[in-house]
Amino acid sequence: MNNLEGKVAIVTGGATGIGYGIAKRLANDGANLVMVDLDANMMKQSASEITARTQEVEISIGDVSEPKTAQEAVSKAINKWGKIDILVNNAGIGGVNGNIWELDIEEMDRVYRTNLRGVFSFCREVIPHMLEKDYGRIVNIASIVGVMGNAGQANYSASKAGLIGLTKTMARELASRNVTVNAIAPGFIDTEMTRVLDEKVREKLVEQIPLARLGLPRDIAHSVDFLVSDRASYITGQVINVNGGMLM
Ligand code: NAP
């Protein structure tokens, strides 16, 4: 367990799936949170489950790709706690699958908007506050397919590969100011995103995973928890693969 008492974290896409797992983990360690998501009802429900464990939680509803969503989330954190220590860019979409010659340009744009523009927008708003304190931990949730590619997911894999490039660039820009930036590349995790897959496809995926199961949101949350801790203060610009051994 990590001691995050007094720390302030923003987690995007925090209402469900991996983001909710991360938010719960950070709150259990004592962090105050701003959780950001699209769906107000689900967000309120998830936040109330976390608040029941006595952590202070603010919620912010909006699309991460709209700059005003990041501005609002940052204002909530600054007005209430005066700083932001941790940013976890988790919100992401899979988009429509298909070979590249079958995908619409609009579909590429839609995936980039959430998975890349959303991260860009949150980083732009949050980083000046981290620089003010000479302290920050940014963790971007990329994907195994951003590292190894995946037939049928040109839009998604390109967005996640782009996110890895963005992570390394920000790590270089911010290292001298004690702000670390890392990415986690999850393998296949049991959430709504993978529950849409046909049972046979899920079985085939599990056959390719040496640890013989899909991951759980908490498997990713534990790695985030490590990267935002003092134990990870000498780690920046890295991509941590959390995939049950699917990619070695
Ligand atoms: P999920 O279950 O679909 O949850 C994603 C959450 O993000 C949802 O609450 C969703 O809201 C929210 N969200 C989506 N677009 C948003 C936007 N534009 N603005 C604000 N919130 C938005 O997905 P997940 O599996 O937990 O995935 C979380 C992250 O991990 C994503 O970045 C994903 O690419 C990455 N990842 C997942 C897997 C996997 O196997 N599950 C593997 C590798 C990487 P709505 O539900 O209202 O749309």
mmCIF file of C-alpha atoms and ligand atoms in Angstrom:
data_model
loop_
_atom_site.group_PDB
_atom_site.id
_atom_site.type_symbol
_atom_site.label_atom_id
_atom_site.label_comp_id
_atom_site.label_asym_id
_atom_site.label_seq_id
_atom_site.Cartn_x
_atom_site.Cartn_y
_atom_site.Cartn_z
ATOM 1 C CA MET A 1 0.000 0.000 0.000
ATOM 2 C CA ASN A 2 1.061 3.519 -0.866
ATOM 3 C CA ASN A 3 0.710 6.626 1.310
ATOM 4 C CA LEU A 4 -1.040 9.300 -0.748
ATOM 5 C CA GLU A 5 -2.450 11.276 2.206
ATOM 6 C CA GLY A 6 -2.700 14.934 1.160
ATOM 7 C CA LYS A 7 -2.104 14.226 -2.535
ATOM 8 C CA VAL A 8 -4.565 15.424 -5.168
ATOM 9 C CA ALA A 9 -5.262 13.299 -8.233
ATOM 10 C CA ILE A 10 -7.310 13.710 -11.407
ATOM 11 C CA VAL A 11 -8.475 10.466 -13.047
ATOM 12 C CA THR A 12 -10.239 10.624 -16.420
ATOM 13 C CA GLY A 13 -12.754 7.964 -17.451
ATOM 14 C CA GLY A 14 -13.115 7.189 -13.756
ATOM 15 C CA ALA A 15 -16.742 6.043 -13.697
ATOM 16 C CA THR A 16 -16.152 2.469 -14.720
ATOM 17 C CA GLY A 17 -13.655 -0.193 -15.810
ATOM 18 C CA ILE A 18 -9.943 0.446 -15.409
ATOM 19 C CA GLY A 19 -10.450 4.130 -14.463
ATOM 20 C CA TYR A 20 -12.750 3.216 -11.590
ATOM 21 C CA GLY A 21 -10.223 0.599 -10.417
ATOM 22 C CA ILE A 22 -7.494 3.260 -10.456
ATOM 23 C CA ALA A 23 -9.652 5.858 -8.669
ATOM 24 C CA LYS A 24 -10.545 3.336 -5.943
ATOM 25 C CA ARG A 25 -6.891 2.349 -5.474
ATOM 26 C CA LEU A 26 -5.681 5.963 -5.171
ATOM 27 C CA ALA A 27 -8.537 6.842 -2.801
ATOM 28 C CA ASN A 28 -7.781 3.801 -0.620
ATOM 29 C CA ASP A 29 -4.246 5.144 -0.322
ATOM 30 C CA GLY A 30 -5.566 8.491 0.918
ATOM 31 C CA ALA A 31 -5.599 10.690 -2.209
ATOM 32 C CA ASN A 32 -8.237 13.360 -2.815
ATOM 33 C CA LEU A 33 -9.751 12.928 -6.240
ATOM 34 C CA VAL A 34 -11.358 14.680 -9.173
ATOM 35 C CA MET A 35 -13.022 11.990 -11.287
ATOM 36 C CA VAL A 36 -13.947 12.912 -14.857
ATOM 37 C CA ASP A 37 -16.357 11.056 -17.136
ATOM 38 C CA LEU A 38 -19.115 11.434 -19.710
ATOM 39 C CA ASP A 39 -22.017 9.853 -17.892
ATOM 40 C CA ALA A 40 -23.268 11.846 -14.886
ATOM 41 C CA ASN A 41 -25.348 9.051 -13.347
ATOM 42 C CA MET A 42 -22.670 6.408 -13.458
ATOM 43 C CA MET A 43 -20.084 8.926 -12.284
ATOM 44 C CA LYS A 44 -22.187 9.903 -9.238
ATOM 45 C CA GLN A 45 -22.703 6.254 -8.338
ATOM 46 C CA SER A 46 -18.984 5.424 -8.625
ATOM 47 C CA ALA A 47 -17.932 8.562 -6.741
ATOM 48 C CA SER A 48 -20.377 7.823 -3.925
ATOM 49 C CA GLU A 49 -18.940 4.322 -3.542
ATOM 50 C CA ILE A 50 -15.484 5.847 -3.200
ATOM 51 C CA THR A 51 -16.611 8.649 -0.873
ATOM 52 C CA ALA A 52 -18.154 6.015 1.389
ATOM 53 C CA ARG A 53 -14.547 5.073 2.161
ATOM 54 C CA THR A 54 -14.084 8.639 3.526
ATOM 55 C CA GLN A 55 -12.003 10.130 0.692
ATOM 56 C CA GLU A 56 -12.796 13.551 -0.715
ATOM 57 C CA VAL A 57 -14.079 13.248 -4.269
ATOM 58 C CA GLU A 58 -15.144 15.916 -6.748
ATOM 59 C CA ILE A 59 -16.727 14.940 -10.024
ATOM 60 C CA SER A 60 -16.518 16.636 -13.372
ATOM 61 C CA ILE A 61 -18.778 15.630 -16.247
ATOM 62 C CA GLY A 62 -17.702 16.145 -19.844
ATOM 63 C CA ASP A 63 -15.905 14.914 -22.917
ATOM 64 C CA VAL A 64 -12.124 14.874 -22.342
ATOM 65 C CA SER A 65 -11.507 16.027 -25.908
ATOM 66 C CA GLU A 66 -13.260 19.359 -25.194
ATOM 67 C CA PRO A 67 -10.768 21.777 -23.564
ATOM 68 C CA LYS A 68 -13.470 23.110 -21.236
ATOM 69 C CA THR A 69 -13.688 19.673 -19.552
ATOM 70 C CA ALA A 70 -10.032 19.814 -18.516
ATOM 71 C CA GLN A 71 -10.409 23.481 -17.479
ATOM 72 C CA GLU A 72 -13.354 22.611 -15.239
ATOM 73 C CA ALA A 73 -11.647 19.592 -13.658
ATOM 74 C CA VAL A 74 -8.507 21.610 -12.939
ATOM 75 C CA SER A 75 -10.524 24.503 -11.448
ATOM 76 C CA LYS A 76 -12.281 22.080 -9.116
ATOM 77 C CA ALA A 77 -8.977 20.676 -7.872
ATOM 78 C CA ILE A 78 -7.294 24.070 -7.504
ATOM 79 C CA ASN A 79 -10.271 25.763 -5.821
ATOM 80 C CA LYS A 80 -10.610 22.967 -3.301
ATOM 81 C CA TRP A 81 -7.028 21.840 -2.643
ATOM 82 C CA GLY A 82 -4.763 24.425 -4.322
ATOM 83 C CA LYS A 83 -2.661 21.901 -6.269
ATOM 84 C CA ILE A 84 -2.615 18.818 -8.505
ATOM 85 C CA ASP A 85 -0.041 16.104 -7.776
ATOM 86 C CA ILE A 86 -1.239 13.254 -9.990
ATOM 87 C CA LEU A 87 -2.914 13.044 -13.406
ATOM 88 C CA VAL A 88 -4.064 9.694 -14.782
ATOM 89 C CA ASN A 89 -5.170 9.957 -18.412
ATOM 90 C CA ASN A 90 -7.318 6.841 -18.653
ATOM 91 C CA ALA A 91 -10.420 7.805 -20.697
ATOM 92 C CA GLY A 92 -10.287 6.085 -24.051
ATOM 93 C CA ILE A 93 -12.418 4.437 -26.696
ATOM 94 C CA GLY A 94 -11.827 1.425 -28.918
ATOM 95 C CA GLY A 95 -13.678 2.734 -31.968
ATOM 96 C CA VAL A 96 -14.990 0.713 -34.872
ATOM 97 C CA ASN A 97 -12.767 -2.199 -35.925
ATOM 98 C CA GLY A 98 -11.904 -2.911 -39.553
ATOM 99 C CA ASN A 99 -9.030 -3.045 -42.004
ATOM 100 C CA ILE A 100 -7.567 0.391 -42.685
ATOM 101 C CA TRP A 101 -9.035 0.546 -46.196
ATOM 102 C CA GLU A 102 -12.498 0.003 -44.710
ATOM 103 C CA LEU A 103 -12.305 2.682 -42.003
ATOM 104 C CA ASP A 104 -13.785 6.167 -42.447
ATOM 105 C CA ILE A 105 -11.528 9.159 -41.880
ATOM 106 C CA GLU A 106 -14.219 10.457 -39.498
ATOM 107 C CA GLU A 107 -13.827 7.281 -37.446
ATOM 108 C CA MET A 108 -10.060 7.817 -37.217
ATOM 109 C CA ASP A 109 -10.713 11.386 -36.032
ATOM 110 C CA ARG A 110 -13.242 10.242 -33.439
ATOM 111 C CA VAL A 111 -10.747 7.843 -31.836
ATOM 112 C CA TYR A 112 -7.882 10.362 -31.971
ATOM 113 C CA ARG A 113 -10.078 13.013 -30.366
ATOM 114 C CA THR A 114 -10.643 11.025 -27.212
ATOM 115 C CA ASN A 115 -7.431 9.025 -27.012
ATOM 116 C CA LEU A 116 -4.939 11.731 -28.001
ATOM 117 C CA ARG A 117 -6.533 15.188 -28.046
ATOM 118 C CA GLY A 118 -8.122 14.401 -24.665
ATOM 119 C CA VAL A 119 -4.743 13.600 -23.111
ATOM 120 C CA PHE A 120 -3.114 16.624 -24.758
ATOM 121 C CA SER A 121 -5.831 18.872 -23.405
ATOM 122 C CA PHE A 122 -5.618 17.573 -19.801
ATOM 123 C CA CYS A 123 -1.809 17.756 -19.800
ATOM 124 C CA ARG A 124 -1.839 21.361 -21.056
ATOM 125 C CA GLU A 125 -4.165 22.420 -18.244
ATOM 126 C CA VAL A 126 -2.565 20.409 -15.434
ATOM 127 C CA ILE A 127 1.181 20.761 -16.083
ATOM 128 C CA PRO A 128 1.488 24.501 -15.223
ATOM 129 C CA HIS A 129 0.138 23.663 -11.739
ATOM 130 C CA MET A 130 2.673 20.848 -11.342
ATOM 131 C CA LEU A 131 5.485 23.172 -12.449
ATOM 132 C CA GLU A 132 4.414 25.701 -9.818
ATOM 133 C CA LYS A 133 5.163 23.090 -7.125
ATOM 134 C CA ASP A 134 8.062 21.335 -8.893
ATOM 135 C CA TYR A 135 6.240 18.055 -8.404
ATOM 136 C CA GLY A 136 4.015 15.823 -10.506
ATOM 137 C CA ARG A 137 3.196 12.290 -11.566
ATOM 138 C CA ILE A 138 1.480 11.713 -14.910
ATOM 139 C CA VAL A 139 0.403 8.230 -15.989
ATOM 140 C CA ASN A 140 -1.095 7.648 -19.434
ATOM 141 C CA ILE A 141 -3.072 4.478 -20.121
ATOM 142 C CA ALA A 142 -1.901 3.284 -23.548
ATOM 143 C CA SER A 143 -2.374 -0.302 -24.808
ATOM 144 C CA ILE A 144 -0.518 -3.436 -25.836
ATOM 145 C CA VAL A 145 -1.762 -2.789 -29.389
ATOM 146 C CA GLY A 146 0.004 0.598 -29.412
ATOM 147 C CA VAL A 147 3.242 -1.361 -28.926
ATOM 148 C CA MET A 148 2.714 -4.392 -31.182
ATOM 149 C CA GLY A 149 -0.077 -3.299 -33.572
ATOM 150 C CA ASN A 150 -3.287 -5.262 -34.127
ATOM 151 C CA ALA A 151 -4.911 -6.135 -37.440
ATOM 152 C CA GLY A 152 -8.320 -4.458 -37.605
ATOM 153 C CA GLN A 153 -7.457 -1.690 -35.124
ATOM 154 C CA ALA A 154 -5.514 0.889 -37.167
ATOM 155 C CA ASN A 155 -7.361 3.790 -35.544
ATOM 156 C CA TYR A 156 -7.011 2.560 -31.957
ATOM 157 C CA SER A 157 -3.431 1.238 -32.214
ATOM 158 C CA ALA A 158 -2.210 4.438 -33.925
ATOM 159 C CA SER A 159 -3.811 6.558 -31.182
ATOM 160 C CA LYS A 160 -2.143 4.490 -28.462
ATOM 161 C CA ALA A 161 1.250 4.482 -30.244
ATOM 162 C CA GLY A 162 0.869 8.279 -30.491
ATOM 163 C CA LEU A 163 0.174 8.391 -26.778
ATOM 164 C CA ILE A 164 3.446 6.553 -26.115
ATOM 165 C CA GLY A 165 5.320 9.180 -28.184
ATOM 166 C CA LEU A 166 3.551 11.956 -26.299
ATOM 167 C CA THR A 167 4.492 10.297 -22.981
ATOM 168 C CA LYS A 168 8.207 10.142 -23.858
ATOM 169 C CA THR A 169 8.270 13.721 -25.134
ATOM 170 C CA MET A 170 6.564 15.083 -22.026
ATOM 171 C CA ALA A 171 8.921 13.001 -19.847
ATOM 172 C CA ARG A 172 11.903 14.723 -21.500
ATOM 173 C CA GLU A 173 10.321 18.182 -21.236
ATOM 174 C CA LEU A 174 9.423 17.843 -17.559
ATOM 175 C CA ALA A 175 12.152 15.700 -15.965
ATOM 176 C CA SER A 176 14.216 18.654 -14.730
ATOM 177 C CA ARG A 177 11.162 19.896 -12.810
ATOM 178 C CA ASN A 178 10.531 16.673 -10.874
ATOM 179 C CA VAL A 179 7.482 15.739 -12.943
ATOM 180 C CA THR A 180 7.567 12.129 -14.152
ATOM 181 C CA VAL A 181 5.513 10.910 -17.110
ATOM 182 C CA ASN A 182 5.007 7.222 -17.815
ATOM 183 C CA ALA A 183 2.617 5.026 -19.756
ATOM 184 C CA ILE A 184 1.052 1.704 -18.902
ATOM 185 C CA ALA A 185 0.276 -0.603 -21.803
ATOM 186 C CA PRO A 186 -2.425 -2.994 -20.593
ATOM 187 C CA GLY A 187 -3.049 -6.261 -22.369
ATOM 188 C CA PHE A 188 -6.651 -7.435 -22.569
ATOM 189 C CA ILE A 189 -8.540 -6.436 -19.432
ATOM 190 C CA ASP A 190 -11.996 -7.589 -18.387
ATOM 191 C CA THR A 191 -14.111 -4.394 -18.760
ATOM 192 C CA GLU A 192 -17.016 -3.177 -20.909
ATOM 193 C CA MET A 193 -14.490 -2.550 -23.697
ATOM 194 C CA THR A 194 -13.644 -6.264 -24.000
ATOM 195 C CA ARG A 195 -17.057 -7.610 -22.909
ATOM 196 C CA VAL A 196 -18.394 -6.577 -26.334
ATOM 197 C CA LEU A 197 -16.133 -9.225 -27.889
ATOM 198 C CA ASP A 198 -17.641 -12.513 -28.937
ATOM 199 C CA GLU A 199 -17.059 -15.349 -26.387
ATOM 200 C CA LYS A 200 -15.018 -17.302 -28.983
ATOM 201 C CA VAL A 201 -12.756 -14.280 -29.588
ATOM 202 C CA ARG A 202 -12.227 -13.896 -25.843
ATOM 203 C CA GLU A 203 -11.318 -17.599 -25.559
ATOM 204 C CA LYS A 204 -8.798 -17.240 -28.426
ATOM 205 C CA LEU A 205 -7.269 -14.226 -26.668
ATOM 206 C CA VAL A 206 -6.872 -16.128 -23.401
ATOM 207 C CA GLU A 207 -5.028 -18.904 -25.308
ATOM 208 C CA GLN A 208 -2.403 -16.277 -26.255
ATOM 209 C CA ILE A 209 -1.864 -15.131 -22.653
ATOM 210 C CA PRO A 210 0.769 -17.124 -20.717
ATOM 211 C CA LEU A 211 -0.956 -16.300 -17.391
ATOM 212 C CA ALA A 212 -4.138 -17.744 -18.981
ATOM 213 C CA ARG A 213 -6.670 -15.071 -18.021
ATOM 214 C CA LEU A 214 -7.776 -11.603 -18.986
ATOM 215 C CA GLY A 215 -6.418 -8.921 -16.677
ATOM 216 C CA LEU A 216 -8.536 -7.152 -14.063
ATOM 217 C CA PRO A 217 -8.803 -3.378 -13.528
ATOM 218 C CA ARG A 218 -6.929 -3.812 -10.252
ATOM 219 C CA ASP A 219 -3.933 -5.299 -12.114
ATOM 220 C CA ILE A 220 -3.569 -1.942 -13.872
ATOM 221 C CA ALA A 221 -4.427 0.063 -10.744
ATOM 222 C CA HIS A 222 -1.541 -1.555 -8.810
ATOM 223 C CA SER A 223 0.932 -0.415 -11.487
ATOM 224 C CA VAL A 224 -0.466 3.126 -11.483
ATOM 225 C CA ASP A 225 -0.206 3.120 -7.707
ATOM 226 C CA PHE A 226 3.484 2.208 -7.962
ATOM 227 C CA LEU A 227 4.252 4.811 -10.649
ATOM 228 C CA VAL A 228 2.722 7.647 -8.605
ATOM 229 C CA SER A 229 4.569 6.603 -5.434
ATOM 230 C CA ASP A 230 7.921 7.861 -4.140
ATOM 231 C CA ARG A 231 9.335 4.398 -4.906
ATOM 232 C CA ALA A 232 9.044 5.281 -8.620
ATOM 233 C CA SER A 233 10.689 8.702 -8.397
ATOM 234 C CA TYR A 234 13.583 7.597 -10.696
ATOM 235 C CA ILE A 235 11.294 6.191 -13.414
ATOM 236 C CA THR A 236 10.202 8.420 -16.277
ATOM 237 C CA GLY A 237 9.466 8.064 -19.990
ATOM 238 C CA GLN A 238 8.772 4.339 -19.615
ATOM 239 C CA VAL A 239 6.058 2.075 -20.966
ATOM 240 C CA ILE A 240 5.122 -0.552 -18.390
ATOM 241 C CA ASN A 241 3.607 -3.648 -20.022
ATOM 242 C CA VAL A 242 0.895 -5.246 -17.883
ATOM 243 C CA ASN A 243 -0.413 -8.042 -20.066
ATOM 244 C CA GLY A 244 -0.100 -11.463 -18.426
ATOM 245 C CA GLY A 245 2.928 -12.174 -20.602
ATOM 246 C CA MET A 246 1.061 -11.777 -23.909
ATOM 247 C CA LEU A 247 3.873 -9.543 -25.218
ATOM 248 C CA MET A 248 7.414 -10.137 -23.943
HETATM 249 P P1 NAP B 1 -14.382 1.311 -20.494
HETATM 250 O O1 NAP B 1 -14.818 0.206 -19.592
HETATM 251 O O2 NAP B 1 -15.091 1.549 -21.776
HETATM 252 O O3 NAP B 1 -14.330 2.647 -19.622
HETATM 253 C C1 NAP B 1 -13.882 3.855 -20.188
HETATM 254 C C2 NAP B 1 -14.492 5.018 -19.426
HETATM 255 O O4 NAP B 1 -14.049 6.210 -20.074
HETATM 256 C C3 NAP B 1 -16.020 5.002 -19.508
HETATM 257 O O5 NAP B 1 -16.579 5.407 -18.283
HETATM 258 C C4 NAP B 1 -16.301 5.995 -20.622
HETATM 259 O O6 NAP B 1 -17.569 6.625 -20.527
HETATM 260 C C5 NAP B 1 -15.197 7.006 -20.384
HETATM 261 N N1 NAP B 1 -14.965 7.801 -21.579
HETATM 262 C C6 NAP B 1 -14.888 7.363 -22.877
HETATM 263 N N2 NAP B 1 -14.720 8.396 -23.701
HETATM 264 C C7 NAP B 1 -14.689 9.497 -22.935
HETATM 265 C C8 NAP B 1 -14.556 10.882 -23.224
HETATM 266 N N3 NAP B 1 -14.413 11.328 -24.480
HETATM 267 N N4 NAP B 1 -14.591 11.761 -22.201
HETATM 268 C C9 NAP B 1 -14.746 11.339 -20.931
HETATM 269 N N5 NAP B 1 -14.875 10.036 -20.588
HETATM 270 C C10 NAP B 1 -14.843 9.138 -21.584
HETATM 271 O O7 NAP B 1 -12.854 1.102 -20.909
HETATM 272 P P2 NAP B 1 -11.654 0.437 -20.108
HETATM 273 O O8 NAP B 1 -11.472 -0.924 -20.636
HETATM 274 O O9 NAP B 1 -11.787 0.675 -18.662
HETATM 275 O O10 NAP B 1 -10.455 1.309 -20.716
HETATM 276 C C11 NAP B 1 -9.825 2.353 -20.003
HETATM 277 C C12 NAP B 1 -8.551 2.730 -20.745
HETATM 278 O O11 NAP B 1 -7.703 1.586 -20.850
HETATM 279 C C13 NAP B 1 -8.787 3.208 -22.179
HETATM 280 O O12 NAP B 1 -7.893 4.243 -22.488
HETATM 281 C C14 NAP B 1 -8.462 1.976 -23.003
HETATM 282 O O13 NAP B 1 -8.055 2.310 -24.301
HETATM 283 C C15 NAP B 1 -7.338 1.370 -22.204
HETATM 284 N N6 NAP B 1 -7.138 -0.056 -22.441
HETATM 285 C C16 NAP B 1 -8.132 -0.958 -22.184
HETATM 286 C C17 NAP B 1 -7.899 -2.306 -22.423
HETATM 287 C C18 NAP B 1 -8.933 -3.371 -22.165
HETATM 288 O O14 NAP B 1 -8.693 -4.524 -22.552
HETATM 289 N N7 NAP B 1 -10.054 -3.085 -21.527
HETATM 290 C C19 NAP B 1 -6.665 -2.715 -22.938
HETATM 291 C C20 NAP B 1 -5.683 -1.772 -23.189
HETATM 292 C C21 NAP B 1 -5.933 -0.432 -22.925
HETATM 293 P P3 NAP B 1 -18.856 5.951 -21.244
HETATM 294 O O15 NAP B 1 -18.959 4.557 -20.684
HETATM 295 O O16 NAP B 1 -19.975 6.855 -20.856
HETATM 296 O O17 NAP B 1 -18.529 5.954 -22.713
#
